[in-house]
Amino acid sequence: MEIMIQETNKEKKVNMPRTLVKESAEKIGEKIRINGWIGARRDHGKIIFIDLKDISGALQVVFIPKDKELYKMAESLGLEFAVSIEGQINQRPEKMVNDKISTGKVEMLAEKLEILSKSENLPFELDADKEPNEGIRLEYRYLDLRREKMRENIFLRGRVIKFMRQYFWNEGFTEIETPLLTKSTPEGARDYIVPARLEQGKFYALPQSPQQYKQLLMVAQFEKYFQVARCLRDEDTRGDRQPEFTQFDVEMSFIEQEDIINLMENMLIELAKKETPEKHITKVPFPRITYKEAMEKYNSDKPDLRENKNDKNELAFCWIVDFPMFEWKETENRWDATHHPFTMPQEQDIEKIKKDPGKILAFQYDITLNGYEVGGGSIRSHKPEILEAVFETMGHTKENIQQKFGHLLKAFKFGVPPHGGIALGLDRLIMILRNEKSIRDVIAFPKTGDGRDLMMNAPSEVDDAQLKELNIKIVNKDKK
Ligand code: ASP
């Protein structure tokens, strides 16, 4: 593909194939072409040095006044300009060797230069000691993502997802996508809803998780499912939450709690070994603590079990098991499922479930890491009568159950296998692996704490025509 050339010295258009800068160390004496951005510029007397950065690293490029036109162009180079340069790779003089970078023994003597695009002065320095203010980072996220720390975060995120995908494929799982436009699945949060243009007055809900679909995939006889799933929950601003976040979501048939725990534990151990070899896990196998014990001993269901809280490379995983099936919801004066209603109670006697809900434990497990919950799951109620008893205990009427969950009860009449699963919160896991304090720092394009995308300026108003088509009227614009 021909690149649009804005400026070039003489007719010497740069036209060699491109070499990545990290390969330059092996090209001493050769002429190569590199593409990238001006990461730094140092003028030493008559010599101009620039650091040319690309996806693979950075290379020092030298411009000398011998070729006047080329030199003049080099003088106009500003930080972050996108350029293409051709030149010869030479060994650096001994005293200029930089052992910190892989290209530190070589440099390029520039012969041709194209400025592919210029850059204005940036609103913040990319390598400032002090982190720029978060508002400006989010408004110019594409610049923020150029910072070294953010690049490492995003690269690690990609590698973690790749590792997990590979691991689960190797274990016989299949990756299956489930819909975004769907019906509400209760995961304890408010739904985001989307108006249905073709059925006015009706709405889709965006999934709080793929919970019901993944269970239906077990009815569909896939046996082992996973998905890198986006989950959407419309919660009030609460700490470090995002309206949309990513789960590594898993479901399996013909298994017990033990199988899921072992599978996830082995995967996490291998992941840490491969992707964060500098880290060490405090205890293997991961400790298992009952919910009751955790509350009594640590007053928390996500205890921080690190032996040395100043060791940034310590990973203390822990399983919390035997959660209570129900919790009393004071505000609504009713029992609610601690996890979600699809979880299997450890008691199978319907009368006992209904009579004393507070006493019933669930086949539910959370996995915690350094004091954070990084995942949770359960064995599901696959017997329709138990599922119904749970819904009734939560205060649903029979009609209400049919209307909301009839599809699931119907499916469970067709040879549903016993099944269970888990979901890992990828954002939080990666945040901890990178020693970050906020999940926003491990998400390429996150929202602010109050749910705004400062770069795209979302949410935003829509055209009257769009509203009209949907038959929607904004009644009170200023209402918060
Ligand atoms: N859907 C559950 C959640 O989002 C995870 C699970 O039970 O597998 O917490």
Tab-separated table of C-alpha atoms and ligand atoms in Angstrom:
chain	number	residue	atom	x	y	z
A	1	MET	CA	0.000	0.000	0.000
A	2	GLU	CA	1.304	3.457	-0.906
A	3	ILE	CA	1.482	5.788	2.075
A	4	MET	CA	0.158	9.320	1.745
A	5	ILE	CA	3.265	11.397	1.859
A	6	GLN	CA	3.056	14.812	3.334
A	7	GLU	CA	6.688	15.702	3.266
A	8	THR	CA	9.783	14.018	2.005
A	9	ASN	CA	13.331	15.114	1.336
A	10	LYS	CA	14.142	15.385	-2.382
A	11	GLU	CA	12.479	12.763	-4.506
A	12	LYS	CA	14.058	10.169	-2.306
A	13	LYS	CA	10.824	8.632	-1.270
A	14	VAL	CA	11.321	6.018	1.418
A	15	ASN	CA	10.392	2.783	-0.247
A	16	MET	CA	12.233	-0.150	1.260
A	17	PRO	CA	10.247	-2.767	3.162
A	18	ARG	CA	9.869	-1.921	6.823
A	19	THR	CA	12.036	-3.377	9.595
A	20	LEU	CA	10.957	-3.297	13.245
A	21	VAL	CA	13.426	-1.397	15.394
A	22	LYS	CA	14.122	-4.357	17.668
A	23	GLU	CA	15.614	-6.172	14.686
A	24	SER	CA	18.075	-3.351	14.019
A	25	ALA	CA	20.662	-4.772	16.447
A	26	GLU	CA	21.217	-7.627	13.990
A	27	LYS	CA	21.564	-5.352	10.982
A	28	ILE	CA	24.897	-3.623	11.555
A	29	GLY	CA	26.266	-2.288	8.274
A	30	GLU	CA	22.924	-2.685	6.502
A	31	LYS	CA	20.484	-0.118	5.227
A	32	ILE	CA	16.972	-0.478	6.589
A	33	ARG	CA	13.762	1.469	6.798
A	34	ILE	CA	11.934	2.005	10.085
A	35	ASN	CA	8.492	3.465	10.817
A	36	GLY	CA	7.360	4.928	14.081
A	37	TRP	CA	7.115	8.021	16.242
A	38	ILE	CA	9.567	10.540	17.634
A	39	GLY	CA	9.856	9.562	21.292
A	40	ALA	CA	12.641	11.964	22.223
A	41	ARG	CA	14.900	14.475	20.565
A	42	ARG	CA	18.312	15.703	21.660
A	43	ASP	CA	20.282	18.311	19.763
A	44	HIS	CA	24.027	18.035	20.465
A	45	GLY	CA	25.843	20.849	18.706
A	46	LYS	CA	25.304	20.120	15.067
A	47	ILE	CA	24.067	16.595	15.538
A	48	ILE	CA	20.415	15.774	16.071
A	49	PHE	CA	19.560	12.543	17.882
A	50	ILE	CA	16.077	11.192	17.986
A	51	ASP	CA	14.601	8.087	19.574
A	52	LEU	CA	12.329	6.438	17.090
A	53	LYS	CA	9.779	4.255	18.845
A	54	ASP	CA	7.616	1.576	17.314
A	55	ILE	CA	5.663	-1.386	18.632
A	56	SER	CA	8.865	-3.324	19.265
A	57	GLY	CA	11.015	-0.758	21.080
A	58	ALA	CA	13.095	2.330	20.337
A	59	LEU	CA	16.150	3.098	18.246
A	60	GLN	CA	18.481	6.062	18.266
A	61	VAL	CA	18.633	7.822	14.917
A	62	VAL	CA	21.324	10.361	14.057
A	63	PHE	CA	21.003	13.280	11.649
A	64	ILE	CA	24.158	15.134	10.570
A	65	PRO	CA	24.308	18.376	8.536
A	66	LYS	CA	26.011	16.753	5.534
A	67	ASP	CA	22.716	16.512	3.646
A	68	LYS	CA	21.293	19.993	4.182
A	69	GLU	CA	17.755	19.312	3.121
A	70	LEU	CA	17.480	16.203	5.255
A	71	TYR	CA	18.984	18.032	8.206
A	72	LYS	CA	16.536	20.912	7.833
A	73	MET	CA	13.643	18.510	7.904
A	74	ALA	CA	15.064	16.781	10.959
A	75	GLU	CA	15.184	20.164	12.675
A	76	SER	CA	11.454	20.477	12.215
A	77	LEU	CA	10.727	17.114	13.883
A	78	GLY	CA	8.611	17.367	16.995
A	79	LEU	CA	7.717	14.804	19.614
A	80	GLU	CA	5.192	12.187	18.517
A	81	PHE	CA	5.462	12.958	14.787
A	82	ALA	CA	4.858	9.791	12.774
A	83	VAL	CA	7.791	9.238	10.419
A	84	SER	CA	9.476	6.792	8.115
A	85	ILE	CA	13.275	6.808	8.027
A	86	GLU	CA	15.805	5.015	5.924
A	87	GLY	CA	19.435	4.790	6.889
A	88	GLN	CA	22.402	2.701	7.811
A	89	ILE	CA	22.703	0.789	11.068
A	90	ASN	CA	26.067	1.391	12.739
A	91	GLN	CA	27.637	0.316	15.950
A	92	ARG	CA	27.509	3.077	18.543
A	93	PRO	CA	30.769	4.523	19.816
A	94	GLU	CA	31.759	2.632	22.993
A	95	LYS	CA	30.893	5.444	25.394
A	96	MET	CA	27.439	5.887	23.898
A	97	VAL	CA	26.298	2.304	24.414
A	98	ASN	CA	23.078	2.029	26.388
A	99	ASP	CA	22.790	-1.359	28.076
A	100	LYS	CA	19.229	-0.744	29.189
A	101	ILE	CA	17.652	-1.261	25.790
A	102	SER	CA	18.068	-4.099	23.311
A	103	THR	CA	19.037	-1.679	20.539
A	104	GLY	CA	21.487	0.147	22.818
A	105	LYS	CA	24.614	-0.940	20.976
A	106	VAL	CA	23.525	0.411	17.597
A	107	GLU	CA	22.117	3.534	15.999
A	108	MET	CA	20.899	4.563	12.591
A	109	LEU	CA	22.548	7.208	10.476
A	110	ALA	CA	19.568	8.716	8.653
A	111	GLU	CA	19.599	9.102	4.882
A	112	LYS	CA	15.972	9.619	4.015
A	113	LEU	CA	13.085	10.943	6.021
A	114	GLU	CA	9.368	11.181	5.454
A	115	ILE	CA	7.109	12.953	7.860
A	116	LEU	CA	3.911	10.932	7.658
A	117	SER	CA	2.005	13.066	10.102
A	118	LYS	CA	2.752	15.811	12.575
A	119	SER	CA	1.678	16.116	16.174
A	120	GLU	CA	0.613	19.108	18.160
A	121	ASN	CA	2.074	19.612	21.606
A	122	LEU	CA	0.576	16.977	23.883
A	123	PRO	CA	-1.674	18.022	26.777
A	124	PHE	CA	0.594	16.073	29.143
A	125	GLU	CA	4.063	14.582	29.118
A	126	LEU	CA	4.160	10.884	28.356
A	127	ASP	CA	7.007	10.128	30.720
A	128	ALA	CA	6.329	12.628	33.485
A	129	ASP	CA	7.280	11.394	36.956
A	130	LYS	CA	3.940	12.456	38.287
A	131	GLU	CA	0.881	10.823	36.766
A	132	PRO	CA	-1.254	13.354	34.855
A	133	ASN	CA	-4.692	14.107	36.233
A	134	GLU	CA	-7.192	11.359	35.451
A	135	GLY	CA	-9.764	13.592	33.741
A	136	ILE	CA	-7.264	14.645	31.109
A	137	ARG	CA	-5.928	11.099	30.773
A	138	LEU	CA	-9.412	9.829	30.016
A	139	GLU	CA	-10.227	12.660	27.617
A	140	TYR	CA	-7.067	11.902	25.646
A	141	ARG	CA	-7.025	8.175	26.336
A	142	TYR	CA	-5.257	7.405	23.037
A	143	LEU	CA	-2.362	9.500	24.315
A	144	ASP	CA	-2.523	8.089	27.813
A	145	LEU	CA	-2.263	4.614	26.284
A	146	ARG	CA	1.084	5.638	24.781
A	147	ARG	CA	2.564	5.813	28.272
A	148	GLU	CA	4.829	2.891	29.118
A	149	LYS	CA	2.877	1.759	32.160
A	150	MET	CA	-0.422	1.729	30.300
A	151	ARG	CA	1.072	-0.145	27.376
A	152	GLU	CA	2.377	-2.834	29.713
A	153	ASN	CA	-1.053	-3.079	31.350
A	154	ILE	CA	-2.861	-3.489	28.061
A	155	PHE	CA	-0.295	-5.941	26.677
A	156	LEU	CA	-0.524	-8.077	29.817
A	157	ARG	CA	-4.303	-8.008	29.622
A	158	GLY	CA	-4.155	-9.338	26.076
A	159	ARG	CA	-1.705	-12.078	27.051
A	160	VAL	CA	-3.773	-13.142	30.065
A	161	ILE	CA	-6.867	-13.518	27.894
A	162	LYS	CA	-4.889	-15.399	25.270
A	163	PHE	CA	-3.461	-17.738	27.911
A	164	MET	CA	-6.887	-18.492	29.393
A	165	ARG	CA	-8.456	-19.081	26.006
A	166	GLN	CA	-5.703	-21.513	25.087
A	167	TYR	CA	-5.877	-23.270	28.443
A	168	PHE	CA	-9.610	-23.853	28.178
A	169	TRP	CA	-9.459	-25.009	24.567
A	170	ASN	CA	-6.796	-27.490	25.656
A	171	GLU	CA	-9.118	-28.705	28.398
A	172	GLY	CA	-11.840	-29.441	25.846
A	173	PHE	CA	-13.942	-26.302	26.251
A	174	THR	CA	-15.617	-24.439	23.398
A	175	GLU	CA	-15.857	-20.664	23.213
A	176	ILE	CA	-19.426	-19.634	22.515
A	177	GLU	CA	-20.861	-16.142	22.233
A	178	THR	CA	-24.165	-15.236	23.850
A	179	PRO	CA	-26.383	-12.249	23.005
A	180	LEU	CA	-26.058	-8.699	24.236
A	181	LEU	CA	-29.664	-7.835	23.483
A	182	THR	CA	-31.575	-10.054	25.829
A	183	LYS	CA	-33.833	-10.294	28.814
A	184	SER	CA	-32.874	-9.385	32.334
A	185	THR	CA	-30.851	-11.934	34.336
A	186	PRO	CA	-30.797	-11.190	38.034
A	187	GLU	CA	-27.259	-10.700	39.309
A	188	GLY	CA	-28.229	-8.215	41.948
A	189	ALA	CA	-27.829	-5.012	39.931
A	190	ARG	CA	-30.006	-2.747	37.831
A	191	ASP	CA	-30.284	-3.576	34.126
A	192	TYR	CA	-29.306	-1.349	31.261
A	193	ILE	CA	-32.276	-1.397	28.954
A	194	VAL	CA	-32.548	-0.787	25.224
A	195	PRO	CA	-35.813	0.254	23.577
A	196	ALA	CA	-37.072	-2.156	20.909
A	197	ARG	CA	-37.988	-0.054	17.875
A	198	LEU	CA	-39.965	-2.827	16.250
A	199	GLU	CA	-42.035	-3.542	19.346
A	200	GLN	CA	-42.694	-0.186	20.854
A	201	GLY	CA	-43.089	-0.109	24.592
A	202	LYS	CA	-40.856	-3.146	24.939
A	203	PHE	CA	-37.218	-3.285	25.918
A	204	TYR	CA	-34.229	-5.543	25.743
A	205	ALA	CA	-31.975	-5.770	28.754
A	206	LEU	CA	-28.197	-5.859	28.354
A	207	PRO	CA	-26.788	-8.906	30.171
A	208	GLN	CA	-25.549	-8.536	33.740
A	209	SER	CA	-23.799	-11.812	32.912
A	210	PRO	CA	-24.364	-14.660	30.430
A	211	GLN	CA	-25.701	-16.754	33.328
A	212	GLN	CA	-28.912	-18.128	31.852
A	213	TYR	CA	-27.501	-18.587	28.358
A	214	LYS	CA	-24.547	-20.567	29.620
A	215	GLN	CA	-26.879	-22.820	31.561
A	216	LEU	CA	-29.015	-23.240	28.453
A	217	LEU	CA	-25.845	-24.220	26.579
A	218	MET	CA	-25.518	-27.078	29.046
A	219	VAL	CA	-29.068	-28.137	28.134
A	220	ALA	CA	-27.903	-27.851	24.507
A	221	GLN	CA	-25.292	-30.527	25.353
A	222	PHE	CA	-22.113	-28.500	24.826
A	223	GLU	CA	-20.849	-29.711	28.234
A	224	LYS	CA	-17.881	-27.327	28.457
A	225	TYR	CA	-18.344	-23.651	27.630
A	226	PHE	CA	-16.306	-20.528	28.113
A	227	GLN	CA	-16.531	-16.962	26.924
A	228	VAL	CA	-14.676	-13.714	27.396
A	229	ALA	CA	-17.907	-11.969	28.255
A	230	ARG	CA	-18.793	-8.341	28.627
A	231	CYS	CA	-21.197	-7.805	31.523
A	232	LEU	CA	-23.242	-4.674	32.036
A	233	ARG	CA	-24.627	-3.502	35.360
A	234	ASP	CA	-26.185	-0.137	35.995
A	235	GLU	CA	-25.012	0.473	39.520
A	236	ASP	CA	-24.795	3.718	41.393
A	237	THR	CA	-21.257	5.010	41.666
A	238	ARG	CA	-19.657	2.506	43.989
A	239	GLY	CA	-15.915	2.544	44.448
A	240	ASP	CA	-13.884	1.157	41.627
A	241	ARG	CA	-16.706	-0.219	39.473
A	242	GLN	CA	-17.334	0.061	35.780
A	243	PRO	CA	-20.745	-0.071	34.087
A	244	GLU	CA	-19.290	-2.644	31.737
A	245	PHE	CA	-16.616	-5.112	32.718
A	246	THR	CA	-15.183	-8.376	31.443
A	247	GLN	CA	-15.587	-11.825	32.888
A	248	PHE	CA	-13.891	-15.037	31.912
A	249	ASP	CA	-17.095	-17.041	32.081
A	250	VAL	CA	-17.205	-20.844	32.409
A	251	GLU	CA	-19.850	-23.545	32.652
A	252	MET	CA	-19.532	-27.352	32.761
A	253	SER	CA	-21.826	-30.355	32.904
A	254	PHE	CA	-21.611	-33.500	35.054
A	255	ILE	CA	-19.282	-31.931	37.580
A	256	GLU	CA	-19.114	-31.059	41.241
A	257	GLN	CA	-17.797	-28.067	43.112
A	258	GLU	CA	-14.431	-29.793	43.485
A	259	ASP	CA	-13.983	-30.057	39.701
A	260	ILE	CA	-14.481	-26.344	39.104
A	261	ILE	CA	-12.219	-25.388	41.981
A	262	ASN	CA	-9.415	-27.639	40.751
A	263	LEU	CA	-9.729	-26.533	37.144
A	264	MET	CA	-9.594	-22.827	37.989
A	265	GLU	CA	-6.867	-23.237	40.561
A	266	ASN	CA	-4.564	-25.089	38.169
A	267	MET	CA	-5.219	-22.556	35.439
A	268	LEU	CA	-4.390	-19.620	37.747
A	269	ILE	CA	-1.170	-21.262	38.940
A	270	GLU	CA	-0.046	-21.854	35.349
A	271	LEU	CA	-1.079	-18.358	34.341
A	272	ALA	CA	0.968	-16.744	37.099
A	273	LYS	CA	3.991	-18.895	36.187
A	274	LYS	CA	3.821	-18.031	32.520
A	275	GLU	CA	2.712	-14.412	32.418
A	276	THR	CA	3.983	-12.990	35.715
A	277	PRO	CA	7.048	-15.122	36.580
A	278	GLU	CA	8.214	-12.442	39.016
A	279	LYS	CA	5.259	-13.268	41.285
A	280	HIS	CA	4.976	-16.045	43.828
A	281	ILE	CA	1.860	-17.661	45.235
A	282	THR	CA	1.681	-17.767	49.041
A	283	LYS	CA	0.040	-21.179	49.366
A	284	VAL	CA	-0.663	-24.014	46.958
A	285	PRO	CA	-3.191	-25.603	47.040
A	286	PHE	CA	-5.065	-22.377	47.693
A	287	PRO	CA	-6.518	-22.283	51.226
A	288	ARG	CA	-10.242	-22.958	51.506
A	289	ILE	CA	-12.238	-21.183	54.161
A	290	THR	CA	-15.947	-21.395	54.830
A	291	TYR	CA	-17.900	-18.176	54.695
A	292	LYS	CA	-18.686	-18.525	58.398
A	293	GLU	CA	-15.044	-18.977	59.339
A	294	ALA	CA	-13.990	-16.041	57.150
A	295	MET	CA	-16.519	-13.759	58.806
A	296	GLU	CA	-15.599	-14.924	62.318
A	297	LYS	CA	-11.864	-14.787	61.823
A	298	TYR	CA	-11.398	-11.896	59.380
A	299	ASN	CA	-14.758	-10.159	59.484
A	300	SER	CA	-14.693	-10.262	55.701
A	301	ASP	CA	-15.578	-12.701	52.947
A	302	LYS	CA	-12.512	-11.565	51.039
A	303	PRO	CA	-9.671	-11.765	53.525
A	304	ASP	CA	-6.213	-10.605	52.533
A	305	LEU	CA	-3.995	-13.615	53.313
A	306	ARG	CA	-0.681	-12.189	52.155
A	307	GLU	CA	2.173	-12.916	54.547
A	308	ASN	CA	3.932	-9.678	53.684
A	309	LYS	CA	1.663	-6.882	52.547
A	310	ASN	CA	4.655	-4.870	51.322
A	311	ASP	CA	5.707	-7.584	48.909
A	312	LYS	CA	4.270	-6.484	45.606
A	313	ASN	CA	4.967	-9.865	44.081
A	314	GLU	CA	2.975	-11.937	46.546
A	315	LEU	CA	-0.254	-13.515	45.333
A	316	ALA	CA	-2.449	-14.910	48.093
A	317	PHE	CA	-5.361	-16.753	46.545
A	318	CYS	CA	-8.110	-18.194	48.705
A	319	TRP	CA	-11.398	-20.012	48.142
A	320	ILE	CA	-14.402	-19.041	50.204
A	321	VAL	CA	-16.969	-21.844	50.280
A	322	ASP	CA	-20.304	-22.714	51.908
A	323	PHE	CA	-21.958	-19.337	51.524
A	324	PRO	CA	-25.432	-18.950	52.946
A	325	MET	CA	-27.990	-19.546	50.184
A	326	PHE	CA	-30.141	-16.571	51.193
A	327	GLU	CA	-29.620	-13.237	52.855
A	328	TRP	CA	-32.309	-11.108	54.427
A	329	LYS	CA	-32.944	-7.907	52.487
A	330	GLU	CA	-34.086	-5.431	55.095
A	331	THR	CA	-35.115	-2.721	52.616
A	332	GLU	CA	-37.392	-5.062	50.705
A	333	ASN	CA	-38.427	-7.170	53.666
A	334	ARG	CA	-37.683	-10.443	51.917
A	335	TRP	CA	-35.055	-13.139	51.392
A	336	ASP	CA	-32.706	-12.710	48.460
A	337	ALA	CA	-30.216	-15.159	46.949
A	338	THR	CA	-26.704	-14.402	48.232
A	339	HIS	CA	-25.200	-15.268	44.842
A	340	HIS	CA	-28.024	-15.689	42.360
A	341	PRO	CA	-31.173	-17.809	42.419
A	342	PHE	CA	-29.729	-20.430	40.057
A	343	THR	CA	-27.328	-21.632	42.737
A	344	MET	CA	-28.050	-25.038	44.266
A	345	PRO	CA	-28.917	-25.134	47.962
A	346	GLN	CA	-27.009	-27.761	49.941
A	347	GLU	CA	-30.398	-28.815	51.355
A	348	GLN	CA	-32.666	-30.563	48.834
A	349	ASP	CA	-35.740	-30.804	51.066
A	350	ILE	CA	-38.127	-28.163	49.714
A	351	GLU	CA	-39.987	-27.831	53.011
A	352	LYS	CA	-36.784	-27.138	54.892
A	353	ILE	CA	-35.676	-24.572	52.302
A	354	LYS	CA	-38.900	-22.649	52.636
A	355	LYS	CA	-39.168	-22.974	56.406
A	356	ASP	CA	-35.741	-21.826	57.443
A	357	PRO	CA	-34.035	-20.073	54.522
A	358	GLY	CA	-31.426	-18.376	56.728
A	359	LYS	CA	-29.965	-21.733	57.736
A	360	ILE	CA	-29.456	-23.154	54.255
A	361	LEU	CA	-25.954	-23.198	52.787
A	362	ALA	CA	-25.263	-23.109	49.050
A	363	PHE	CA	-22.857	-24.850	46.699
A	364	GLN	CA	-21.288	-21.505	46.063
A	365	TYR	CA	-17.624	-20.530	45.960
A	366	ASP	CA	-15.725	-17.305	45.551
A	367	ILE	CA	-12.085	-16.939	44.765
A	368	THR	CA	-10.244	-14.073	46.392
A	369	LEU	CA	-6.804	-12.616	45.764
A	370	ASN	CA	-4.956	-10.262	48.116
A	371	GLY	CA	-8.218	-9.110	49.690
A	372	TYR	CA	-10.248	-8.749	46.482
A	373	GLU	CA	-12.952	-11.003	45.130
A	374	VAL	CA	-11.703	-12.050	41.691
A	375	GLY	CA	-14.336	-14.622	40.840
A	376	GLY	CA	-17.304	-16.593	41.955
A	377	GLY	CA	-19.581	-19.339	40.870
A	378	SER	CA	-21.804	-22.160	41.940
A	379	ILE	CA	-23.292	-25.530	41.230
A	380	ARG	CA	-26.759	-24.857	39.796
A	381	SER	CA	-30.166	-26.111	40.736
A	382	HIS	CA	-31.021	-28.272	37.775
A	383	LYS	CA	-34.172	-29.688	39.324
A	384	PRO	CA	-37.069	-27.410	38.375
A	385	GLU	CA	-38.838	-27.940	41.723
A	386	ILE	CA	-35.806	-26.775	43.724
A	387	LEU	CA	-35.359	-23.771	41.463
A	388	GLU	CA	-39.028	-22.901	41.942
A	389	ALA	CA	-38.724	-23.275	45.708
A	390	VAL	CA	-35.792	-20.838	45.662
A	391	PHE	CA	-37.735	-18.297	43.609
A	392	GLU	CA	-40.725	-18.633	45.926
A	393	THR	CA	-38.538	-18.159	48.991
A	394	MET	CA	-37.333	-14.950	47.374
A	395	GLY	CA	-40.938	-13.773	47.199
A	396	HIS	CA	-41.769	-14.483	43.544
A	397	THR	CA	-45.316	-15.610	42.809
A	398	LYS	CA	-45.869	-18.623	40.563
A	399	GLU	CA	-46.985	-16.338	37.698
A	400	ASN	CA	-44.019	-14.104	38.156
A	401	ILE	CA	-41.679	-17.101	38.022
A	402	GLN	CA	-43.285	-18.267	34.794
A	403	GLN	CA	-43.069	-14.850	33.233
A	404	LYS	CA	-39.464	-14.212	34.190
A	405	PHE	CA	-37.888	-17.659	34.175
A	406	GLY	CA	-40.396	-19.840	32.331
A	407	HIS	CA	-37.922	-20.362	29.478
A	408	LEU	CA	-35.376	-21.888	31.873
A	409	LEU	CA	-37.888	-24.126	33.631
A	410	LYS	CA	-39.154	-25.229	30.239
A	411	ALA	CA	-35.628	-26.091	29.077
A	412	PHE	CA	-34.958	-28.046	32.254
A	413	LYS	CA	-37.674	-30.494	31.203
A	414	PHE	CA	-35.486	-31.811	28.379
A	415	GLY	CA	-32.714	-33.788	30.003
A	416	VAL	CA	-30.808	-31.018	31.742
A	417	PRO	CA	-27.466	-32.311	33.047
A	418	PRO	CA	-26.222	-31.431	36.527
A	419	HIS	CA	-23.989	-28.432	35.939
A	420	GLY	CA	-22.085	-25.571	37.466
A	421	GLY	CA	-19.668	-22.832	36.634
A	422	ILE	CA	-17.745	-19.785	37.611
A	423	ALA	CA	-16.773	-16.367	36.294
A	424	LEU	CA	-13.475	-14.603	36.886
A	425	GLY	CA	-13.425	-10.819	36.952
A	426	LEU	CA	-10.654	-10.176	34.461
A	427	ASP	CA	-10.289	-6.472	35.131
A	428	ARG	CA	-9.653	-6.964	38.819
A	429	LEU	CA	-7.351	-9.937	38.329
A	430	ILE	CA	-5.196	-8.002	35.877
A	431	MET	CA	-5.237	-4.946	38.112
A	432	ILE	CA	-3.714	-7.032	40.916
A	433	LEU	CA	-1.205	-8.745	38.627
A	434	ARG	CA	-0.022	-5.297	37.542
A	435	ASN	CA	-0.086	-3.828	41.078
A	436	GLU	CA	-2.510	-1.146	39.965
A	437	LYS	CA	-4.987	0.526	42.291
A	438	SER	CA	-7.836	0.968	39.845
A	439	ILE	CA	-9.408	-1.290	37.235
A	440	ARG	CA	-9.598	1.783	34.996
A	441	ASP	CA	-5.850	1.419	34.486
A	442	VAL	CA	-6.180	-2.027	32.945
A	443	ILE	CA	-9.096	-1.228	30.612
A	444	ALA	CA	-8.242	0.468	27.320
A	445	PHE	CA	-11.297	2.732	27.278
A	446	PRO	CA	-12.895	2.864	30.716
A	447	LYS	CA	-15.591	5.139	32.036
A	448	THR	CA	-15.273	7.534	34.934
A	449	GLY	CA	-16.659	6.532	38.331
A	450	ASP	CA	-19.953	8.150	37.356
A	451	GLY	CA	-20.193	6.257	34.087
A	452	ARG	CA	-19.005	8.817	31.541
A	453	ASP	CA	-16.706	8.300	28.599
A	454	LEU	CA	-14.803	11.586	28.550
A	455	MET	CA	-13.153	10.889	25.215
A	456	MET	CA	-16.302	10.085	23.220
A	457	ASN	CA	-18.468	12.299	25.376
A	458	ALA	CA	-20.947	9.558	26.202
A	459	PRO	CA	-23.665	9.307	27.295
A	460	SER	CA	-24.965	12.054	25.055
A	461	GLU	CA	-28.254	13.319	23.764
A	462	VAL	CA	-29.674	11.773	20.616
A	463	ASP	CA	-31.473	13.388	17.693
A	464	ASP	CA	-35.165	14.112	18.014
A	465	ALA	CA	-35.651	11.967	14.932
A	466	GLN	CA	-34.163	8.962	16.712
A	467	LEU	CA	-36.411	9.470	19.705
A	468	LYS	CA	-39.433	9.888	17.484
A	469	GLU	CA	-38.707	6.632	15.728
A	470	LEU	CA	-38.633	4.904	19.079
A	471	ASN	CA	-41.720	6.748	20.259
A	472	ILE	CA	-39.806	8.025	23.258
A	473	LYS	CA	-40.283	11.434	24.812
A	474	ILE	CA	-37.960	13.014	27.335
A	475	VAL	CA	-40.300	14.344	29.975
A	476	ASN	CA	-37.995	16.198	32.276
A	477	LYS	CA	-34.548	16.862	30.914
A	478	ASP	CA	-33.049	18.295	34.066
A	479	LYS	CA	-34.081	15.475	36.344
A	480	LYS	CA	-31.116	13.618	37.790
B	1	ASP	N1	-22.882	-15.279	36.647
B	1	ASP	C1	-22.129	-15.317	37.872
B	1	ASP	C2	-21.618	-13.931	38.201
B	1	ASP	O1	-21.581	-13.054	37.350
B	1	ASP	C3	-20.986	-16.264	37.828
B	1	ASP	C4	-21.413	-17.681	37.870
B	1	ASP	O2	-22.235	-18.056	38.721
B	1	ASP	O3	-20.881	-18.464	37.074
B	1	ASP	O4	-21.207	-13.690	39.312
